[in-house]
Amino acid sequence: MNPAWIHAGAMRSEANNFPGRDEVNPQASRECAADLWNQAGITNPREEIDVAEIYVPFSWYEPMWLESLGFCERGTDGSW
């Protein structure tokens, strides 16, 4: 069995009551992903990551996270 190594960690949050907040595509998720990949030395997450366990509390979160984390291009999550 091969070990799984964690090379980085990052966390962001946004104010829930900010009137200009985009709940479908929050800026914090994109910033967090960019920081995470930078720490780990990853330039293309789709090509360089074999497995990702993503917390998805609601069905509409999954496409948002796939896009924000760079596993698919923005607006293409449905076909990926």
PDB file of N, CA and C in Angstrom:
ATOM      1  N   MET A   1       0.844  -1.171   0.000  1.00  0.00           N
ATOM      2  CA  MET A   1       0.000   0.000   0.000  1.00  0.00           C
ATOM      3  C   MET A   1       0.895   1.241   0.000  1.00  0.00           C
ATOM      4  N   ASN A   2       0.606   2.168  -0.877  1.00  0.00           N
ATOM      5  CA  ASN A   2       1.364   3.416  -0.946  1.00  0.00           C
ATOM      6  C   ASN A   2       0.728   4.472  -0.054  1.00  0.00           C
ATOM      7  N   PRO A   3       1.544   5.234   0.648  1.00  0.00           N
ATOM      8  CA  PRO A   3       0.986   6.285   1.506  1.00  0.00           C
ATOM      9  C   PRO A   3       0.465   7.460   0.685  1.00  0.00           C
ATOM     10  N   ALA A   4      -0.444   8.195   1.269  1.00  0.00           N
ATOM     11  CA  ALA A   4      -0.923   9.453   0.676  1.00  0.00           C
ATOM     12  C   ALA A   4      -0.280  10.581   1.464  1.00  0.00           C
ATOM     13  N   TRP A   5       0.340  11.510   0.780  1.00  0.00           N
ATOM     14  CA  TRP A   5       1.037  12.610   1.430  1.00  0.00           C
ATOM     15  C   TRP A   5       0.246  13.899   1.280  1.00  0.00           C
ATOM     16  N   ILE A   6       0.133  14.643   2.361  1.00  0.00           N
ATOM     17  CA  ILE A   6      -0.517  15.952   2.330  1.00  0.00           C
ATOM     18  C   ILE A   6       0.591  16.988   2.259  1.00  0.00           C
ATOM     19  N   HIS A   7       0.612  17.766   1.195  1.00  0.00           N
ATOM     20  CA  HIS A   7       1.680  18.735   0.970  1.00  0.00           C
ATOM     21  C   HIS A   7       1.293  20.166   1.306  1.00  0.00           C
ATOM     22  N   ALA A   8       0.015  20.423   1.553  1.00  0.00           N
ATOM     23  CA  ALA A   8      -0.408  21.798   1.817  1.00  0.00           C
ATOM     24  C   ALA A   8      -1.788  21.809   2.457  1.00  0.00           C
ATOM     25  N   GLY A   9      -2.129  22.940   3.021  1.00  0.00           N
ATOM     26  CA  GLY A   9      -3.457  23.153   3.585  1.00  0.00           C
ATOM     27  C   GLY A   9      -3.791  24.634   3.519  1.00  0.00           C
ATOM     28  N   ALA A  10      -5.050  24.952   3.315  1.00  0.00           N
ATOM     29  CA  ALA A  10      -5.469  26.354   3.239  1.00  0.00           C
ATOM     30  C   ALA A  10      -6.930  26.452   3.645  1.00  0.00           C
ATOM     31  N   MET A  11      -7.331  27.640   4.083  1.00  0.00           N
ATOM     32  CA  MET A  11      -8.710  27.872   4.496  1.00  0.00           C
ATOM     33  C   MET A  11      -9.069  29.320   4.238  1.00  0.00           C
ATOM     34  N   ARG A  12     -10.265  29.568   3.769  1.00  0.00           N
ATOM     35  CA  ARG A  12     -10.787  30.922   3.578  1.00  0.00           C
ATOM     36  C   ARG A  12     -12.252  30.930   3.988  1.00  0.00           C
ATOM     37  N   SER A  13     -12.752  32.102   4.296  1.00  0.00           N
ATOM     38  CA  SER A  13     -14.184  32.259   4.555  1.00  0.00           C
ATOM     39  C   SER A  13     -14.620  33.638   4.080  1.00  0.00           C
ATOM     40  N   GLU A  14     -15.903  33.774   3.867  1.00  0.00           N
ATOM     41  CA  GLU A  14     -16.482  35.049   3.455  1.00  0.00           C
ATOM     42  C   GLU A  14     -17.623  35.386   4.399  1.00  0.00           C
ATOM     43  N   ALA A  15     -17.873  36.662   4.566  1.00  0.00           N
ATOM     44  CA  ALA A  15     -19.006  37.087   5.389  1.00  0.00           C
ATOM     45  C   ALA A  15     -20.309  36.613   4.742  1.00  0.00           C
ATOM     46  N   ASN A  16     -21.172  35.996   5.532  1.00  0.00           N
ATOM     47  CA  ASN A  16     -22.433  35.476   4.992  1.00  0.00           C
ATOM     48  C   ASN A  16     -23.415  36.565   4.596  1.00  0.00           C
ATOM     49  N   ASN A  17     -23.284  37.735   5.193  1.00  0.00           N
ATOM     50  CA  ASN A  17     -24.281  38.776   4.957  1.00  0.00           C
ATOM     51  C   ASN A  17     -23.783  39.897   4.050  1.00  0.00           C
ATOM     52  N   PHE A  18     -22.690  39.684   3.334  1.00  0.00           N
ATOM     53  CA  PHE A  18     -22.165  40.706   2.432  1.00  0.00           C
ATOM     54  C   PHE A  18     -23.068  40.798   1.207  1.00  0.00           C
ATOM     55  N   PRO A  19     -23.654  41.973   0.931  1.00  0.00           N
ATOM     56  CA  PRO A  19     -24.616  42.091  -0.166  1.00  0.00           C
ATOM     57  C   PRO A  19     -24.049  41.746  -1.544  1.00  0.00           C
ATOM     58  N   GLY A  20     -22.768  41.951  -1.780  1.00  0.00           N
ATOM     59  CA  GLY A  20     -22.187  41.683  -3.090  1.00  0.00           C
ATOM     60  C   GLY A  20     -21.632  40.284  -3.244  1.00  0.00           C
ATOM     61  N   ARG A  21     -21.814  39.452  -2.249  1.00  0.00           N
ATOM     62  CA  ARG A  21     -21.250  38.108  -2.258  1.00  0.00           C
ATOM     63  C   ARG A  21     -21.939  37.235  -3.302  1.00  0.00           C
ATOM     64  N   ASP A  22     -21.147  36.544  -4.094  1.00  0.00           N
ATOM     65  CA  ASP A  22     -21.661  35.609  -5.087  1.00  0.00           C
ATOM     66  C   ASP A  22     -21.664  34.220  -4.464  1.00  0.00           C
ATOM     67  N   GLU A  23     -22.820  33.740  -4.058  1.00  0.00           N
ATOM     68  CA  GLU A  23     -22.903  32.453  -3.367  1.00  0.00           C
ATOM     69  C   GLU A  23     -22.618  31.270  -4.284  1.00  0.00           C
ATOM     70  N   VAL A  24     -22.828  31.435  -5.567  1.00  0.00           N
ATOM     71  CA  VAL A  24     -22.608  30.335  -6.499  1.00  0.00           C
ATOM     72  C   VAL A  24     -21.134  30.201  -6.871  1.00  0.00           C
ATOM     73  N   ASN A  25     -20.399  31.273  -6.839  1.00  0.00           N
ATOM     74  CA  ASN A  25     -18.991  31.241  -7.216  1.00  0.00           C
ATOM     75  C   ASN A  25     -18.195  32.179  -6.306  1.00  0.00           C
ATOM     76  N   PRO A  26     -18.064  31.822  -5.028  1.00  0.00           N
ATOM     77  CA  PRO A  26     -17.408  32.720  -4.084  1.00  0.00           C
ATOM     78  C   PRO A  26     -15.916  32.921  -4.374  1.00  0.00           C
ATOM     79  N   GLN A  27     -15.480  34.143  -4.239  1.00  0.00           N
ATOM     80  CA  GLN A  27     -14.074  34.509  -4.454  1.00  0.00           C
ATOM     81  C   GLN A  27     -13.160  33.750  -3.497  1.00  0.00           C
ATOM     82  N   ALA A  28     -13.617  33.556  -2.260  1.00  0.00           N
ATOM     83  CA  ALA A  28     -12.787  32.886  -1.255  1.00  0.00           C
ATOM     84  C   ALA A  28     -12.383  31.485  -1.699  1.00  0.00           C
ATOM     85  N   SER A  29     -13.260  30.776  -2.375  1.00  0.00           N
ATOM     86  CA  SER A  29     -12.914  29.414  -2.803  1.00  0.00           C
ATOM     87  C   SER A  29     -11.813  29.431  -3.853  1.00  0.00           C
ATOM     88  N   ARG A  30     -11.856  30.387  -4.762  1.00  0.00           N
ATOM     89  CA  ARG A  30     -10.809  30.489  -5.788  1.00  0.00           C
ATOM     90  C   ARG A  30      -9.477  30.910  -5.173  1.00  0.00           C
ATOM     91  N   GLU A  31      -9.521  31.855  -4.224  1.00  0.00           N
ATOM     92  CA  GLU A  31      -8.293  32.294  -3.550  1.00  0.00           C
ATOM     93  C   GLU A  31      -7.691  31.165  -2.724  1.00  0.00           C
ATOM     94  N   CYS A  32      -8.541  30.416  -2.059  1.00  0.00           N
ATOM     95  CA  CYS A  32      -8.072  29.292  -1.246  1.00  0.00           C
ATOM     96  C   CYS A  32      -7.403  28.235  -2.122  1.00  0.00           C
ATOM     97  N   ALA A  33      -8.033  27.917  -3.236  1.00  0.00           N
ATOM     98  CA  ALA A  33      -7.461  26.926  -4.150  1.00  0.00           C
ATOM     99  C   ALA A  33      -6.119  27.392  -4.694  1.00  0.00           C
ATOM    100  N   ALA A  34      -6.038  28.655  -5.083  1.00  0.00           N
ATOM    101  CA  ALA A  34      -4.775  29.189  -5.616  1.00  0.00           C
ATOM    102  C   ALA A  34      -3.670  29.096  -4.569  1.00  0.00           C
ATOM    103  N   ASP A  35      -3.989  29.410  -3.322  1.00  0.00           N
ATOM    104  CA  ASP A  35      -3.011  29.326  -2.236  1.00  0.00           C
ATOM    105  C   ASP A  35      -2.594  27.877  -1.998  1.00  0.00           C
ATOM    106  N   LEU A  36      -3.564  26.994  -1.966  1.00  0.00           N
ATOM    107  CA  LEU A  36      -3.294  25.575  -1.739  1.00  0.00           C
ATOM    108  C   LEU A  36      -2.375  25.002  -2.810  1.00  0.00           C
ATOM    109  N   TRP A  37      -2.712  25.245  -4.069  1.00  0.00           N
ATOM    110  CA  TRP A  37      -1.893  24.713  -5.163  1.00  0.00           C
ATOM    111  C   TRP A  37      -0.505  25.340  -5.177  1.00  0.00           C
ATOM    112  N   ASN A  38      -0.411  26.612  -4.859  1.00  0.00           N
ATOM    113  CA  ASN A  38       0.890  27.277  -4.797  1.00  0.00           C
ATOM    114  C   ASN A  38       1.771  26.644  -3.717  1.00  0.00           C
ATOM    115  N   GLN A  39       1.218  26.416  -2.529  1.00  0.00           N
ATOM    116  CA  GLN A  39       1.973  25.788  -1.436  1.00  0.00           C
ATOM    117  C   GLN A  39       2.486  24.404  -1.835  1.00  0.00           C
ATOM    118  N   ALA A  40       1.653  23.664  -2.542  1.00  0.00           N
ATOM    119  CA  ALA A  40       1.996  22.285  -2.906  1.00  0.00           C
ATOM    120  C   ALA A  40       2.811  22.193  -4.191  1.00  0.00           C
ATOM    121  N   GLY A  41       3.015  23.325  -4.871  1.00  0.00           N
ATOM    122  CA  GLY A  41       3.766  23.310  -6.119  1.00  0.00           C
ATOM    123  C   GLY A  41       2.983  22.723  -7.281  1.00  0.00           C
ATOM    124  N   ILE A  42       1.667  22.803  -7.206  1.00  0.00           N
ATOM    125  CA  ILE A  42       0.807  22.249  -8.251  1.00  0.00           C
ATOM    126  C   ILE A  42       0.426  23.349  -9.229  1.00  0.00           C
ATOM    127  N   THR A  43       0.629  23.094 -10.506  1.00  0.00           N
ATOM    128  CA  THR A  43       0.269  24.079 -11.526  1.00  0.00           C
ATOM    129  C   THR A  43      -0.963  23.656 -12.328  1.00  0.00           C
ATOM    130  N   ASN A  44      -1.252  22.353 -12.364  1.00  0.00           N
ATOM    131  CA  ASN A  44      -2.417  21.851 -13.090  1.00  0.00           C
ATOM    132  C   ASN A  44      -3.081  20.767 -12.243  1.00  0.00           C
ATOM    133  N   PRO A  45      -4.019  21.148 -11.360  1.00  0.00           N
ATOM    134  CA  PRO A  45      -4.607  20.176 -10.444  1.00  0.00           C
ATOM    135  C   PRO A  45      -5.262  18.988 -11.145  1.00  0.00           C
ATOM    136  N   ARG A  46      -5.869  19.225 -12.274  1.00  0.00           N
ATOM    137  CA  ARG A  46      -6.556  18.141 -12.983  1.00  0.00           C
ATOM    138  C   ARG A  46      -5.577  17.061 -13.440  1.00  0.00           C
ATOM    139  N   GLU A  47      -4.381  17.454 -13.809  1.00  0.00           N
ATOM    140  CA  GLU A  47      -3.372  16.503 -14.274  1.00  0.00           C
ATOM    141  C   GLU A  47      -2.516  15.940 -13.136  1.00  0.00           C
ATOM    142  N   GLU A  48      -2.355  16.690 -12.060  1.00  0.00           N
ATOM    143  CA  GLU A  48      -1.394  16.320 -11.020  1.00  0.00           C
ATOM    144  C   GLU A  48      -2.000  15.662  -9.785  1.00  0.00           C
ATOM    145  N   ILE A  49      -3.319  15.656  -9.650  1.00  0.00           N
ATOM    146  CA  ILE A  49      -3.959  15.087  -8.463  1.00  0.00           C
ATOM    147  C   ILE A  49      -4.717  13.829  -8.866  1.00  0.00           C
ATOM    148  N   ASP A  50      -4.438  12.743  -8.157  1.00  0.00           N
ATOM    149  CA  ASP A  50      -5.090  11.472  -8.458  1.00  0.00           C
ATOM    150  C   ASP A  50      -6.441  11.337  -7.763  1.00  0.00           C
ATOM    151  N   VAL A  51      -6.533  11.789  -6.515  1.00  0.00           N
ATOM    152  CA  VAL A  51      -7.751  11.634  -5.716  1.00  0.00           C
ATOM    153  C   VAL A  51      -7.982  12.900  -4.912  1.00  0.00           C
ATOM    154  N   ALA A  52      -9.232  13.340  -4.861  1.00  0.00           N
ATOM    155  CA  ALA A  52      -9.594  14.484  -4.025  1.00  0.00           C
ATOM    156  C   ALA A  52     -10.900  14.167  -3.318  1.00  0.00           C
ATOM    157  N   GLU A  53     -10.918  14.312  -2.009  1.00  0.00           N
ATOM    158  CA  GLU A  53     -12.152  14.147  -1.249  1.00  0.00           C
ATOM    159  C   GLU A  53     -12.635  15.540  -0.889  1.00  0.00           C
ATOM    160  N   ILE A  54     -13.727  15.952  -1.503  1.00  0.00           N
ATOM    161  CA  ILE A  54     -14.229  17.312  -1.362  1.00  0.00           C
ATOM    162  C   ILE A  54     -15.517  17.285  -0.553  1.00  0.00           C
ATOM    163  N   TYR A  55     -15.592  18.115   0.480  1.00  0.00           N
ATOM    164  CA  TYR A  55     -16.805  18.218   1.291  1.00  0.00           C
ATOM    165  C   TYR A  55     -17.876  18.949   0.488  1.00  0.00           C
ATOM    166  N   VAL A  56     -19.000  18.286   0.276  1.00  0.00           N
ATOM    167  CA  VAL A  56     -20.087  18.857  -0.517  1.00  0.00           C
ATOM    168  C   VAL A  56     -21.381  18.771   0.301  1.00  0.00           C
ATOM    169  N   PRO A  57     -21.719  19.842   1.064  1.00  0.00           N
ATOM    170  CA  PRO A  57     -22.904  19.784   1.915  1.00  0.00           C
ATOM    171  C   PRO A  57     -24.228  19.885   1.154  1.00  0.00           C
ATOM    172  N   PHE A  58     -24.204  20.452  -0.047  1.00  0.00           N
ATOM    173  CA  PHE A  58     -25.407  20.590  -0.865  1.00  0.00           C
ATOM    174  C   PHE A  58     -25.044  20.262  -2.306  1.00  0.00           C
ATOM    175  N   SER A  59     -26.003  19.767  -3.079  1.00  0.00           N
ATOM    176  CA  SER A  59     -25.707  19.312  -4.440  1.00  0.00           C
ATOM    177  C   SER A  59     -25.128  20.413  -5.323  1.00  0.00           C
ATOM    178  N   TRP A  60     -25.544  21.659  -5.144  1.00  0.00           N
ATOM    179  CA  TRP A  60     -25.037  22.730  -6.014  1.00  0.00           C
ATOM    180  C   TRP A  60     -23.615  23.144  -5.651  1.00  0.00           C
ATOM    181  N   TYR A  61     -23.104  22.699  -4.500  1.00  0.00           N
ATOM    182  CA  TYR A  61     -21.719  23.001  -4.128  1.00  0.00           C
ATOM    183  C   TYR A  61     -20.716  22.247  -4.995  1.00  0.00           C
ATOM    184  N   GLU A  62     -21.067  21.032  -5.392  1.00  0.00           N
ATOM    185  CA  GLU A  62     -20.090  20.206  -6.106  1.00  0.00           C
ATOM    186  C   GLU A  62     -19.588  20.852  -7.394  1.00  0.00           C
ATOM    187  N   PRO A  63     -20.465  21.324  -8.292  1.00  0.00           N
ATOM    188  CA  PRO A  63     -19.949  21.988  -9.495  1.00  0.00           C
ATOM    189  C   PRO A  63     -19.123  23.225  -9.159  1.00  0.00           C
ATOM    190  N   MET A  64     -19.559  23.985  -8.144  1.00  0.00           N
ATOM    191  CA  MET A  64     -18.827  25.184  -7.746  1.00  0.00           C
ATOM    192  C   MET A  64     -17.407  24.821  -7.307  1.00  0.00           C
ATOM    193  N   TRP A  65     -17.286  23.782  -6.489  1.00  0.00           N
ATOM    194  CA  TRP A  65     -15.969  23.396  -6.002  1.00  0.00           C
ATOM    195  C   TRP A  65     -15.096  22.813  -7.105  1.00  0.00           C
ATOM    196  N   LEU A  66     -15.675  22.033  -7.997  1.00  0.00           N
ATOM    197  CA  LEU A  66     -14.889  21.493  -9.110  1.00  0.00           C
ATOM    198  C   LEU A  66     -14.276  22.616  -9.931  1.00  0.00           C
ATOM    199  N   GLU A  67     -15.064  23.668 -10.165  1.00  0.00           N
ATOM    200  CA  GLU A  67     -14.556  24.826 -10.908  1.00  0.00           C
ATOM    201  C   GLU A  67     -13.536  25.602 -10.088  1.00  0.00           C
ATOM    202  N   SER A  68     -13.876  25.905  -8.834  1.00  0.00           N
ATOM    203  CA  SER A  68     -12.994  26.723  -7.995  1.00  0.00           C
ATOM    204  C   SER A  68     -11.646  26.068  -7.752  1.00  0.00           C
ATOM    205  N   LEU A  69     -11.639  24.752  -7.629  1.00  0.00           N
ATOM    206  CA  LEU A  69     -10.394  24.033  -7.375  1.00  0.00           C
ATOM    207  C   LEU A  69      -9.581  23.782  -8.637  1.00  0.00           C
ATOM    208  N   GLY A  70     -10.149  24.103  -9.781  1.00  0.00           N
ATOM    209  CA  GLY A  70      -9.405  23.962 -11.028  1.00  0.00           C
ATOM    210  C   GLY A  70      -9.485  22.593 -11.668  1.00  0.00           C
ATOM    211  N   PHE A  71     -10.437  21.768 -11.229  1.00  0.00           N
ATOM    212  CA  PHE A  71     -10.594  20.451 -11.835  1.00  0.00           C
ATOM    213  C   PHE A  71     -11.350  20.522 -13.157  1.00  0.00           C
ATOM    214  N   CYS A  72     -12.018  21.634 -13.417  1.00  0.00           N
ATOM    215  CA  CYS A  72     -12.669  21.875 -14.706  1.00  0.00           C
ATOM    216  C   CYS A  72     -12.747  23.383 -14.921  1.00  0.00           C
ATOM    217  N   GLU A  73     -12.910  23.773 -16.162  1.00  0.00           N
ATOM    218  CA  GLU A  73     -13.000  25.191 -16.501  1.00  0.00           C
ATOM    219  C   GLU A  73     -14.337  25.756 -16.024  1.00  0.00           C
ATOM    220  N   ARG A  74     -14.359  27.027 -15.737  1.00  0.00           N
ATOM    221  CA  ARG A  74     -15.577  27.683 -15.282  1.00  0.00           C
ATOM    222  C   ARG A  74     -16.675  27.533 -16.337  1.00  0.00           C
ATOM    223  N   GLY A  75     -17.837  27.069 -15.889  1.00  0.00           N
ATOM    224  CA  GLY A  75     -18.976  26.888 -16.772  1.00  0.00           C
ATOM    225  C   GLY A  75     -19.024  25.556 -17.490  1.00  0.00           C
ATOM    226  N   THR A  76     -18.065  24.659 -17.225  1.00  0.00           N
ATOM    227  CA  THR A  76     -18.035  23.365 -17.922  1.00  0.00           C
ATOM    228  C   THR A  76     -18.217  22.190 -16.977  1.00  0.00           C
ATOM    229  N   ASP A  77     -18.529  22.442 -15.713  1.00  0.00           N
ATOM    230  CA  ASP A  77     -18.582  21.379 -14.716  1.00  0.00           C
ATOM    231  C   ASP A  77     -19.599  20.288 -15.038  1.00  0.00           C
ATOM    232  N   GLY A  78     -20.698  20.623 -15.698  1.00  0.00           N
ATOM    233  CA  GLY A  78     -21.720  19.628 -15.993  1.00  0.00           C
ATOM    234  C   GLY A  78     -21.242  18.515 -16.903  1.00  0.00           C
ATOM    235  N   SER A  79     -20.383  18.839 -17.836  1.00  0.00           N
ATOM    236  CA  SER A  79     -19.903  17.820 -18.769  1.00  0.00           C
ATOM    237  C   SER A  79     -18.661  17.098 -18.264  1.00  0.00           C
ATOM    238  N   TRP A  80     -18.075  17.575 -17.192  1.00  0.00           N
ATOM    239  CA  TRP A  80     -16.872  16.950 -16.677  1.00  0.00           C
ATOM    240  C   TRP A  80     -17.258  15.843 -15.767  1.00  0.00           C
TER     241      TRP A  80
END
